[in-house]
Coordinates of C-alpha atoms in Angstrom, one line a residue:
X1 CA 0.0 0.0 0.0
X2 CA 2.8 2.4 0.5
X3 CA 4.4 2.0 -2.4
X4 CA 1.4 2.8 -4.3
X5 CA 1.0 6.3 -2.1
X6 CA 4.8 6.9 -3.1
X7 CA 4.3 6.1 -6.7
X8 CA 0.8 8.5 -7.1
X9 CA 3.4 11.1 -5.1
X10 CA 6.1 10.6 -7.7
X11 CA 3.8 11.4 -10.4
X12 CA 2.4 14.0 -9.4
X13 CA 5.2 15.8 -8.5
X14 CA 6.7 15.3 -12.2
X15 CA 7.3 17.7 -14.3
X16 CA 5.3 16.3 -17.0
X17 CA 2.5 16.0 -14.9
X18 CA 2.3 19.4 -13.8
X19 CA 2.5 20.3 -17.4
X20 CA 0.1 18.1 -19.0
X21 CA -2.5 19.1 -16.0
X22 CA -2.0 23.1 -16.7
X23 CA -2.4 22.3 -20.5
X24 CA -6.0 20.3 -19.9
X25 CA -7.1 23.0 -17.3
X26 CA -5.7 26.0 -19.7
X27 CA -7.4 24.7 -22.5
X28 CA -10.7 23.5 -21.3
X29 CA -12.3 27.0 -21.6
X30 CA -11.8 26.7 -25.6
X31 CA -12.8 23.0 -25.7
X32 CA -16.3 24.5 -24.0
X33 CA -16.4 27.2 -26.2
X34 CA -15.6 25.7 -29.5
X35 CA -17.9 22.5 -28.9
X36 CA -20.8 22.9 -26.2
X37 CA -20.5 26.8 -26.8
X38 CA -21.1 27.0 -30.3
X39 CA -24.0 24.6 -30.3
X40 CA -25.5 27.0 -27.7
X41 CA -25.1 30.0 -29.7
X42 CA -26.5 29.0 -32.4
X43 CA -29.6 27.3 -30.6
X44 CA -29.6 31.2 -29.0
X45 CA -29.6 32.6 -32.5
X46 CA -32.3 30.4 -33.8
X47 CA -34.4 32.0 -31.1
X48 CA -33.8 35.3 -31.4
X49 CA -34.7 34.9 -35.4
X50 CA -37.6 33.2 -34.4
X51 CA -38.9 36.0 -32.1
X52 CA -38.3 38.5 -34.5
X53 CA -40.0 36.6 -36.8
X54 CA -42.9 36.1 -34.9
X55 CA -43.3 39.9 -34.1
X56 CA -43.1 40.6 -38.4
X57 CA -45.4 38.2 -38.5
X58 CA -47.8 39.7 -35.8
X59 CA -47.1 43.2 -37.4
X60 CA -48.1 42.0 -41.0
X61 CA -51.3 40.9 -39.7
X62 CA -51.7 43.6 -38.0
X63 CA -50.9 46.3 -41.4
X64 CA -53.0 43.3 -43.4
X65 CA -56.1 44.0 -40.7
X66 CA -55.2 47.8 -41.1
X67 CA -55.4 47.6 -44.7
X68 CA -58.6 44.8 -45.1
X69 CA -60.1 48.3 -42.8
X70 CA -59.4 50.6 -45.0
X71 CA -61.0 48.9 -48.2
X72 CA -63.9 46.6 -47.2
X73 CA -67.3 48.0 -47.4
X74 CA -66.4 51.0 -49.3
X75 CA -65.2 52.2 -52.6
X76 CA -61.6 51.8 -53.3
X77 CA -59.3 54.0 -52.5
X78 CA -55.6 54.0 -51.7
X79 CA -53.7 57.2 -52.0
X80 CA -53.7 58.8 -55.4
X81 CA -55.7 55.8 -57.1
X82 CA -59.2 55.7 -56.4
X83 CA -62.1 54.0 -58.6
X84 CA -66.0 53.7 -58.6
X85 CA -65.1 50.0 -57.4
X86 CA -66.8 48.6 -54.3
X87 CA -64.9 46.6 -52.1
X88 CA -66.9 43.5 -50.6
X89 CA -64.2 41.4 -49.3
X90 CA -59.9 41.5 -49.3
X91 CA -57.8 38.7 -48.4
X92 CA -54.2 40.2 -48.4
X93 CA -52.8 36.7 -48.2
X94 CA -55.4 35.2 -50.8
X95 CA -58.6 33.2 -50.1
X96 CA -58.4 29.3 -49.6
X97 CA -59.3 26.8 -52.0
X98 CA -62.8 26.0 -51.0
X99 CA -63.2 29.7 -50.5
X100 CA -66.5 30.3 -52.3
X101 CA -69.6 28.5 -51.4
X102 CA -72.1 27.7 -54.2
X103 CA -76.0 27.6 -54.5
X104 CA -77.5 26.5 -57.7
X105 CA -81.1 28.8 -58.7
X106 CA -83.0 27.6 -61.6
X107 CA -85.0 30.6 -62.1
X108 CA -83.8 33.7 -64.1
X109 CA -84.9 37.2 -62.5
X110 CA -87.1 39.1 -64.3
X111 CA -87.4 42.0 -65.3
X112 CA -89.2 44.8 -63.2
X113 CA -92.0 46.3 -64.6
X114 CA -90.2 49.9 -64.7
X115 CA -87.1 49.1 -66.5
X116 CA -89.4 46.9 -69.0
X117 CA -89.7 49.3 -72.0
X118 CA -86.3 50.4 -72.0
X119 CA -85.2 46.6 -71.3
X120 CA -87.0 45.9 -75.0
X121 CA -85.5 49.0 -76.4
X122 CA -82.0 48.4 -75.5
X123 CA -82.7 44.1 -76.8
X124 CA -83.2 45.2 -80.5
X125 CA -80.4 47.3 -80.3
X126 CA -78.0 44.7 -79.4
X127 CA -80.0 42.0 -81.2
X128 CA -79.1 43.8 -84.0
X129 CA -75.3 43.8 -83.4
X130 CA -75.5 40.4 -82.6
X131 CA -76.7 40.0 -86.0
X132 CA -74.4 42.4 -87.8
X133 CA -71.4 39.9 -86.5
X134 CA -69.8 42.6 -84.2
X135 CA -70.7 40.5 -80.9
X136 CA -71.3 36.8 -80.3
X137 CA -73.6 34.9 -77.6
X138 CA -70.7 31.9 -76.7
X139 CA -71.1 29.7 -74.0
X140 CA -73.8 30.6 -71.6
X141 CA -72.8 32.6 -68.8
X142 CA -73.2 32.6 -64.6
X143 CA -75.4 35.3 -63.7
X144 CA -75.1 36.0 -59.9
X145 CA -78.6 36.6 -57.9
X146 CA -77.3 37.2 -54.0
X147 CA -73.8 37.2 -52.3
X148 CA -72.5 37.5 -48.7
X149 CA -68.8 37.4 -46.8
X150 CA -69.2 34.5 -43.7
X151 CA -66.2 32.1 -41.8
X152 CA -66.3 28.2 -42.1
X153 CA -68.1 27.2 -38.7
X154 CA -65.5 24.1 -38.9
X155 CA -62.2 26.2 -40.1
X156 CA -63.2 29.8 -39.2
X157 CA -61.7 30.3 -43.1
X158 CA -63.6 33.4 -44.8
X159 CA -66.1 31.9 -47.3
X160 CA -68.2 34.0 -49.7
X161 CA -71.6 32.3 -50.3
X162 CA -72.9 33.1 -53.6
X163 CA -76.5 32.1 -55.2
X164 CA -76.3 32.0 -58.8
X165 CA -78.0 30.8 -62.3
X166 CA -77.3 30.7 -66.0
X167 CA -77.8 33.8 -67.7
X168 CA -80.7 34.9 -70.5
X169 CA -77.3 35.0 -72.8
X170 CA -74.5 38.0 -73.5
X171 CA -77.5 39.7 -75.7
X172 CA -79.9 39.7 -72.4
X173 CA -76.6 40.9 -70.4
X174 CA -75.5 43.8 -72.0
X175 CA -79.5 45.2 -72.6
X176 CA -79.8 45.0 -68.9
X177 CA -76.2 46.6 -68.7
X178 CA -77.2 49.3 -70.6
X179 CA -80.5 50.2 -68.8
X180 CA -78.9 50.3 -65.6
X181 CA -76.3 52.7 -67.3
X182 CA -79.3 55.1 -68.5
X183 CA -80.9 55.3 -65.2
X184 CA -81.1 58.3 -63.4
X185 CA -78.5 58.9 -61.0
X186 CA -80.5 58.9 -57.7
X187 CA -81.8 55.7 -59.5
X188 CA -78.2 54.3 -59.4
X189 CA -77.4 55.8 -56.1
X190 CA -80.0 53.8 -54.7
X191 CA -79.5 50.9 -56.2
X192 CA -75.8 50.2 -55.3
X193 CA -75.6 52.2 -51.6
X194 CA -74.9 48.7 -49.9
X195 CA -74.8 46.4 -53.3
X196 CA -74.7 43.7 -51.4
X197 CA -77.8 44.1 -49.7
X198 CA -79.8 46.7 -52.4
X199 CA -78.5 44.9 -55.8
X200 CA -81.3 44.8 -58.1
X201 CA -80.9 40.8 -59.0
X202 CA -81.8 41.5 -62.8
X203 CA -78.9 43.9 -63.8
X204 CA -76.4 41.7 -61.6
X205 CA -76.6 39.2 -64.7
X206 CA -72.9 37.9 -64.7
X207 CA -70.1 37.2 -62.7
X208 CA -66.4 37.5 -63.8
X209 CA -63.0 36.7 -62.8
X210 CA -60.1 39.8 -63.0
X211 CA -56.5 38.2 -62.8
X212 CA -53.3 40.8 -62.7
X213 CA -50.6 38.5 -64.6
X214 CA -47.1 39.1 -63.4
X215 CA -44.7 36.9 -65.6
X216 CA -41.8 35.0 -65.6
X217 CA -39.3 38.0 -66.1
X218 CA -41.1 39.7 -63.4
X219 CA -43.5 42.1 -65.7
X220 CA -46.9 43.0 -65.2
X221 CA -49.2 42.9 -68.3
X222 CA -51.6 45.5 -69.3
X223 CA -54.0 45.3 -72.4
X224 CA -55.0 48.0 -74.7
X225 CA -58.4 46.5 -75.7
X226 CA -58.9 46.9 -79.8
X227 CA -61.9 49.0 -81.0
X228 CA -64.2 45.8 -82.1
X229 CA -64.6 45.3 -78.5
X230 CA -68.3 45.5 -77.1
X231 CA -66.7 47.5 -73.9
X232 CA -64.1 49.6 -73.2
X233 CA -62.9 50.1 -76.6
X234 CA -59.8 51.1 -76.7
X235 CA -59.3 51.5 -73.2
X236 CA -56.6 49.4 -70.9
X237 CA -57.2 47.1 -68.6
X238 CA -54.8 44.5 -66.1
X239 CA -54.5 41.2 -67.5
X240 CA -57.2 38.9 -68.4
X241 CA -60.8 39.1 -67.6
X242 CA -63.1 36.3 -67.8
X243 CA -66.7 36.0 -67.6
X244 CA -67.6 32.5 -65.5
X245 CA -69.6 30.3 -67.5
X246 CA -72.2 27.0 -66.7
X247 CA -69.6 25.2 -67.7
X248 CA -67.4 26.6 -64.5
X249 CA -69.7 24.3 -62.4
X250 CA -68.3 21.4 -61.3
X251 CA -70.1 19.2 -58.1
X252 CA -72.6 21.6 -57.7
X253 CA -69.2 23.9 -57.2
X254 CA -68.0 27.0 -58.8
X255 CA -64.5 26.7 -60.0
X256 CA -62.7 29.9 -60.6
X257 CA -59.4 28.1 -61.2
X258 CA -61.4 27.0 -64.5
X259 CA -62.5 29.9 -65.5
X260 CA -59.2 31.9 -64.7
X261 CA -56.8 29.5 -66.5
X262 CA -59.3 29.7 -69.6
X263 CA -58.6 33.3 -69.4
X264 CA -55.2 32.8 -69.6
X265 CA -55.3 30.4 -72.4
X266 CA -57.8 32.1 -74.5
X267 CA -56.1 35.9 -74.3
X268 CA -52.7 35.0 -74.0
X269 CA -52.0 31.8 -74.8
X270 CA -50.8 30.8 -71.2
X271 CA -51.6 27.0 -70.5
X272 CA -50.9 26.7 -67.0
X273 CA -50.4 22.4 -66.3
X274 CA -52.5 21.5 -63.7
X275 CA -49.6 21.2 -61.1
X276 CA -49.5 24.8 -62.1
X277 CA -52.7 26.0 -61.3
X278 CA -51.6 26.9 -57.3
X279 CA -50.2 30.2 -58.8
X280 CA -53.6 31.9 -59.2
X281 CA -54.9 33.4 -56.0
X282 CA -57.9 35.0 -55.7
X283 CA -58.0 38.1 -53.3
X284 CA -60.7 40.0 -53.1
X285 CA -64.3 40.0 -54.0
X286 CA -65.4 43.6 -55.9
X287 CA -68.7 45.3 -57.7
X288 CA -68.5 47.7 -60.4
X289 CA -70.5 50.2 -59.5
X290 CA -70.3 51.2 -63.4
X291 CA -71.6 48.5 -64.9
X292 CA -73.6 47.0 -62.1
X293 CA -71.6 43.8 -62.7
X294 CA -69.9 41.4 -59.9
X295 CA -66.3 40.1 -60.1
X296 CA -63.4 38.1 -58.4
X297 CA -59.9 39.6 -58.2
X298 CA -56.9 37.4 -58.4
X299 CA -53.3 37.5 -60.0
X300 CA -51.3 34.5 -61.4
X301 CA -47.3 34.6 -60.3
X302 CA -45.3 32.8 -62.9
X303 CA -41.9 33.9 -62.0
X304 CA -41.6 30.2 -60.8
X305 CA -41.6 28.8 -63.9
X306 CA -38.5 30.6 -65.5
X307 CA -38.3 31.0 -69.1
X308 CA -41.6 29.3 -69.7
X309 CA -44.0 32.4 -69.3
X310 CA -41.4 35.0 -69.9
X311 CA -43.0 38.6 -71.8
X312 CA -41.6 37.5 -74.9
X313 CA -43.1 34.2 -75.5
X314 CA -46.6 35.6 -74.5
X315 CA -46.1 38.6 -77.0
X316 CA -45.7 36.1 -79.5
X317 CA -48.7 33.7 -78.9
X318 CA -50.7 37.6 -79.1
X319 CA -49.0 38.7 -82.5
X320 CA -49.0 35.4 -84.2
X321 CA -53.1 35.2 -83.1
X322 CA -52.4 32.1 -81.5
X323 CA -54.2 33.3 -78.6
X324 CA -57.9 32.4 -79.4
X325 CA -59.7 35.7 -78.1
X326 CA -56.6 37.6 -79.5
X327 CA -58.4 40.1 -81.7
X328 CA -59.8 41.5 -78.4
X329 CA -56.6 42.9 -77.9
X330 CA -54.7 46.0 -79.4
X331 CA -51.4 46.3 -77.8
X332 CA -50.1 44.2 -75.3
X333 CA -47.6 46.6 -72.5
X334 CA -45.5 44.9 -70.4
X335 CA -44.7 46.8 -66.7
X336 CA -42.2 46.1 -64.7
X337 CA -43.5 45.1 -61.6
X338 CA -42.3 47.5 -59.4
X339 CA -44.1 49.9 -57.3
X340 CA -42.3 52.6 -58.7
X341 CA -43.3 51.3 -62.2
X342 CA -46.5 50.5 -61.5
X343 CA -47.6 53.4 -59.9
X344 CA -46.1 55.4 -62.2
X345 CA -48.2 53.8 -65.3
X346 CA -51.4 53.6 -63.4
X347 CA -51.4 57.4 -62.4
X348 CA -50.5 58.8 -65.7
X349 CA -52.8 56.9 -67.6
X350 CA -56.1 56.9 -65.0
X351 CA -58.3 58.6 -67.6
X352 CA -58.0 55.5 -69.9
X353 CA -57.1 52.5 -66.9
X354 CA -60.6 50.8 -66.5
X355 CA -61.5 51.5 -63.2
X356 CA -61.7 47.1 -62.0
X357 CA -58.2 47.3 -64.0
X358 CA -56.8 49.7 -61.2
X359 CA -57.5 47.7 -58.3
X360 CA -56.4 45.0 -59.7
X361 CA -53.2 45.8 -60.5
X362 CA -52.9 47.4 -56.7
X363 CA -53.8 44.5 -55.1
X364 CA -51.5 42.3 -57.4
X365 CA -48.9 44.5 -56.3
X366 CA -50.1 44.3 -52.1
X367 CA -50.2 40.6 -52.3
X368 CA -47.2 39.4 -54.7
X369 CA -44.8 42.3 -54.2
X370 CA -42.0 41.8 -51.6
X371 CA -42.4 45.0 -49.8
X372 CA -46.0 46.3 -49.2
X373 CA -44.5 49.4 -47.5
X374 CA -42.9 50.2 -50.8
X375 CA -46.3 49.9 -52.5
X376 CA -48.1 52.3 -50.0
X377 CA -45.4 55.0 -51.2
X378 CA -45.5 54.4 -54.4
X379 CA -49.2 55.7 -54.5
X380 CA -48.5 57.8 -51.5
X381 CA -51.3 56.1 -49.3
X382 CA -51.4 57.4 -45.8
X383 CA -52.0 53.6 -44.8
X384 CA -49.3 52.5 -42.6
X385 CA -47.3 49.6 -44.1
X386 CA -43.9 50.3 -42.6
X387 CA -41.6 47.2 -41.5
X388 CA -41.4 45.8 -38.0
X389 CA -38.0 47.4 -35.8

């Protein structure tokens, strides 16, 4: 037993041992550091990120809330770009898929006894056209009878319940149209103060689909519509707009997907594949207060797909006519999609932008565009979109 105590004594009285014990104490601070200590800083890191985060995400809802506010229920407005467009519903972040709840009628309104000699009138006339060649019926369209805003009592997910039925036909749509135009203006005041509460179910005779286009070079597209057009001749709208037909229903559903890709095809010659279809969102719900007419706002993001949907490939399908509706269209512009840009091309051309055209565009920019700040001061809105710090 001794001679082990006299051994461990030895050793530890050696040179060597002292040396070697100085070195592992000396050095164990950087072995901490370097091992333990960097996997603790970066689990602190992750945290911090992950609160910060958390408070842009709070604050985006919050400007999102802020900005739903500012539009819902009334007609747009947002800074320097205003339109005789009423705002029903806006989904910053886009509605879900099952977003739209449908209700089959089979009954057509009729029309009221007031508007009934003026209806006839306003017939003939664009019987007549119809005739001439200069408009077409196509495929019957959705005419839309009542609509509301509600929340999935499973999900809590905004819905929009809609009860619709096939149109009279495109001749029956734009006679109505154009007796709701000639009305008196108390008699329009009236009629769309709260549209969806006072619409008068026989001029609301269609429902459409507005999607801003931003392509795969990161344009956005505008249209100058040609003069053989039955509406807004010559004037410029955002991207396509599509009219939702019968043959839109699918399971008793409404399926705007269908309708908006058919836009795309038809105008522009973009076939989306159907593992492509997720780009469209739909955003907001809108009425013309123009034209007494319903409609869906969306945008399709293509900047995904590279090369595929770039400006210059969809300039071609237009000039080549491969585009089926392609005589609609006069000039196609492509915008860079930019606030700056955007803004910029909006505001100086207001006087011919159709008025849906303008909130489209806006909202395309609000939902799609990196910095909605950047958007607010582009049109100089007053609505506060600045960035979390």
């Amino acid at each position: 037993m001794d001679f082990f105590i006299e051994l461990v004594d030895l050793i530890s009285n050696h040179p060597l041992w002292s040396f070697s014990t100085a070195l592992v104490i000396g050095g164990l601070p950087y072995l901490f550091k370097y091992t333990v200590g960097v996997y603790i800083s970066e689990k602190v890191k992750e945290y911090r990120k992950s609160q910060i985060d958390n408070k842009k995400l709070k604050s985006l809802i919050a400007h999102s809330e802020e900005l739903r506010g500012s539009q819902e229920g009334k007609l747009f407005s947002f800074g320097r770009a205003k339109a005789s467009i009423y705002v029903l519903d806006y989904s910053i972040q886009g509605y879900s898929k099952d977003f739209l709840i449908t209700k089959l009628l089979n009954s057509v309104p009729d029309c009221p006894n007031q508007y009934r000699a003026e209806f006839e009138k306003q017939l003939k006339y664009w019987n007549e056209k119809k005739n001439r060649g200069e408009i077409f019926e196509g495929t019957p369209k959705i005419a839309l009878s009542k609509i509301s805003v509600g929340r999935s009592p499973v999900s809590e997910k905004k819905q929009i319940q809609i009860s619709i039925c096939q149109s009279s036909g495109y001749v029956h749509q734009r006679a109505a149209t154009s007796v709701f135009r000639n009305l008196d203006h108390r008699d329009i005041e009236r009629i769309i103060n709260e549209p969806s509460h006072t619409m008068e179910p026989f001029f609301s005779n269609s429902f459409g689909i507005l999607i801003g286009i931003i392509t795969g070079d990161n344009k956005l597209i505008f249209v100058e519509r040609g003069k053989g057009t039955a509406v807004n001749e010559s004037r410029i709208v955002c991207g396509a707009v599509e009219g939702m037909t019968i043959d839109d229903i699918s399971n008793s559903k409404l399926d705007t997907s269908k309708a908006a890709s058919r836009a795309l095809s038809e105008e522009f010659g973009i076939n989306l594949e159907p593992n492509e279809l997720s780009s469209i969102k739909v955003v907001s719900c809108v009425f013309n207060c123009d034209f007494h007419e319903w409609n869906l706002i969306g945008y399709v993001d293509l900047r995904d797909y590279g090369d595929k949907y770039i400006s210059a490939h969809i300039h071609d399908y237009n000039t080549t006519a491969k585009a089926y509706d392609s005589w609609e269209i006069n000039e196609l512009i492509f915008i860079d999609f930019t606030p700056q840009k955007v803004a910029g091309y909006l505001l100086s051309h207001d006087d011919r932008v159709v008025n849906y055209s303008m909130v489209t565009a806006i909202y395309t920019l609000l939902s799609a565009y990196s910095d909605r700040a950047e958007v607010a001061r582009a049109f100089s809105s007053n609505i506060d979109l600045t960035s979390t710090g």
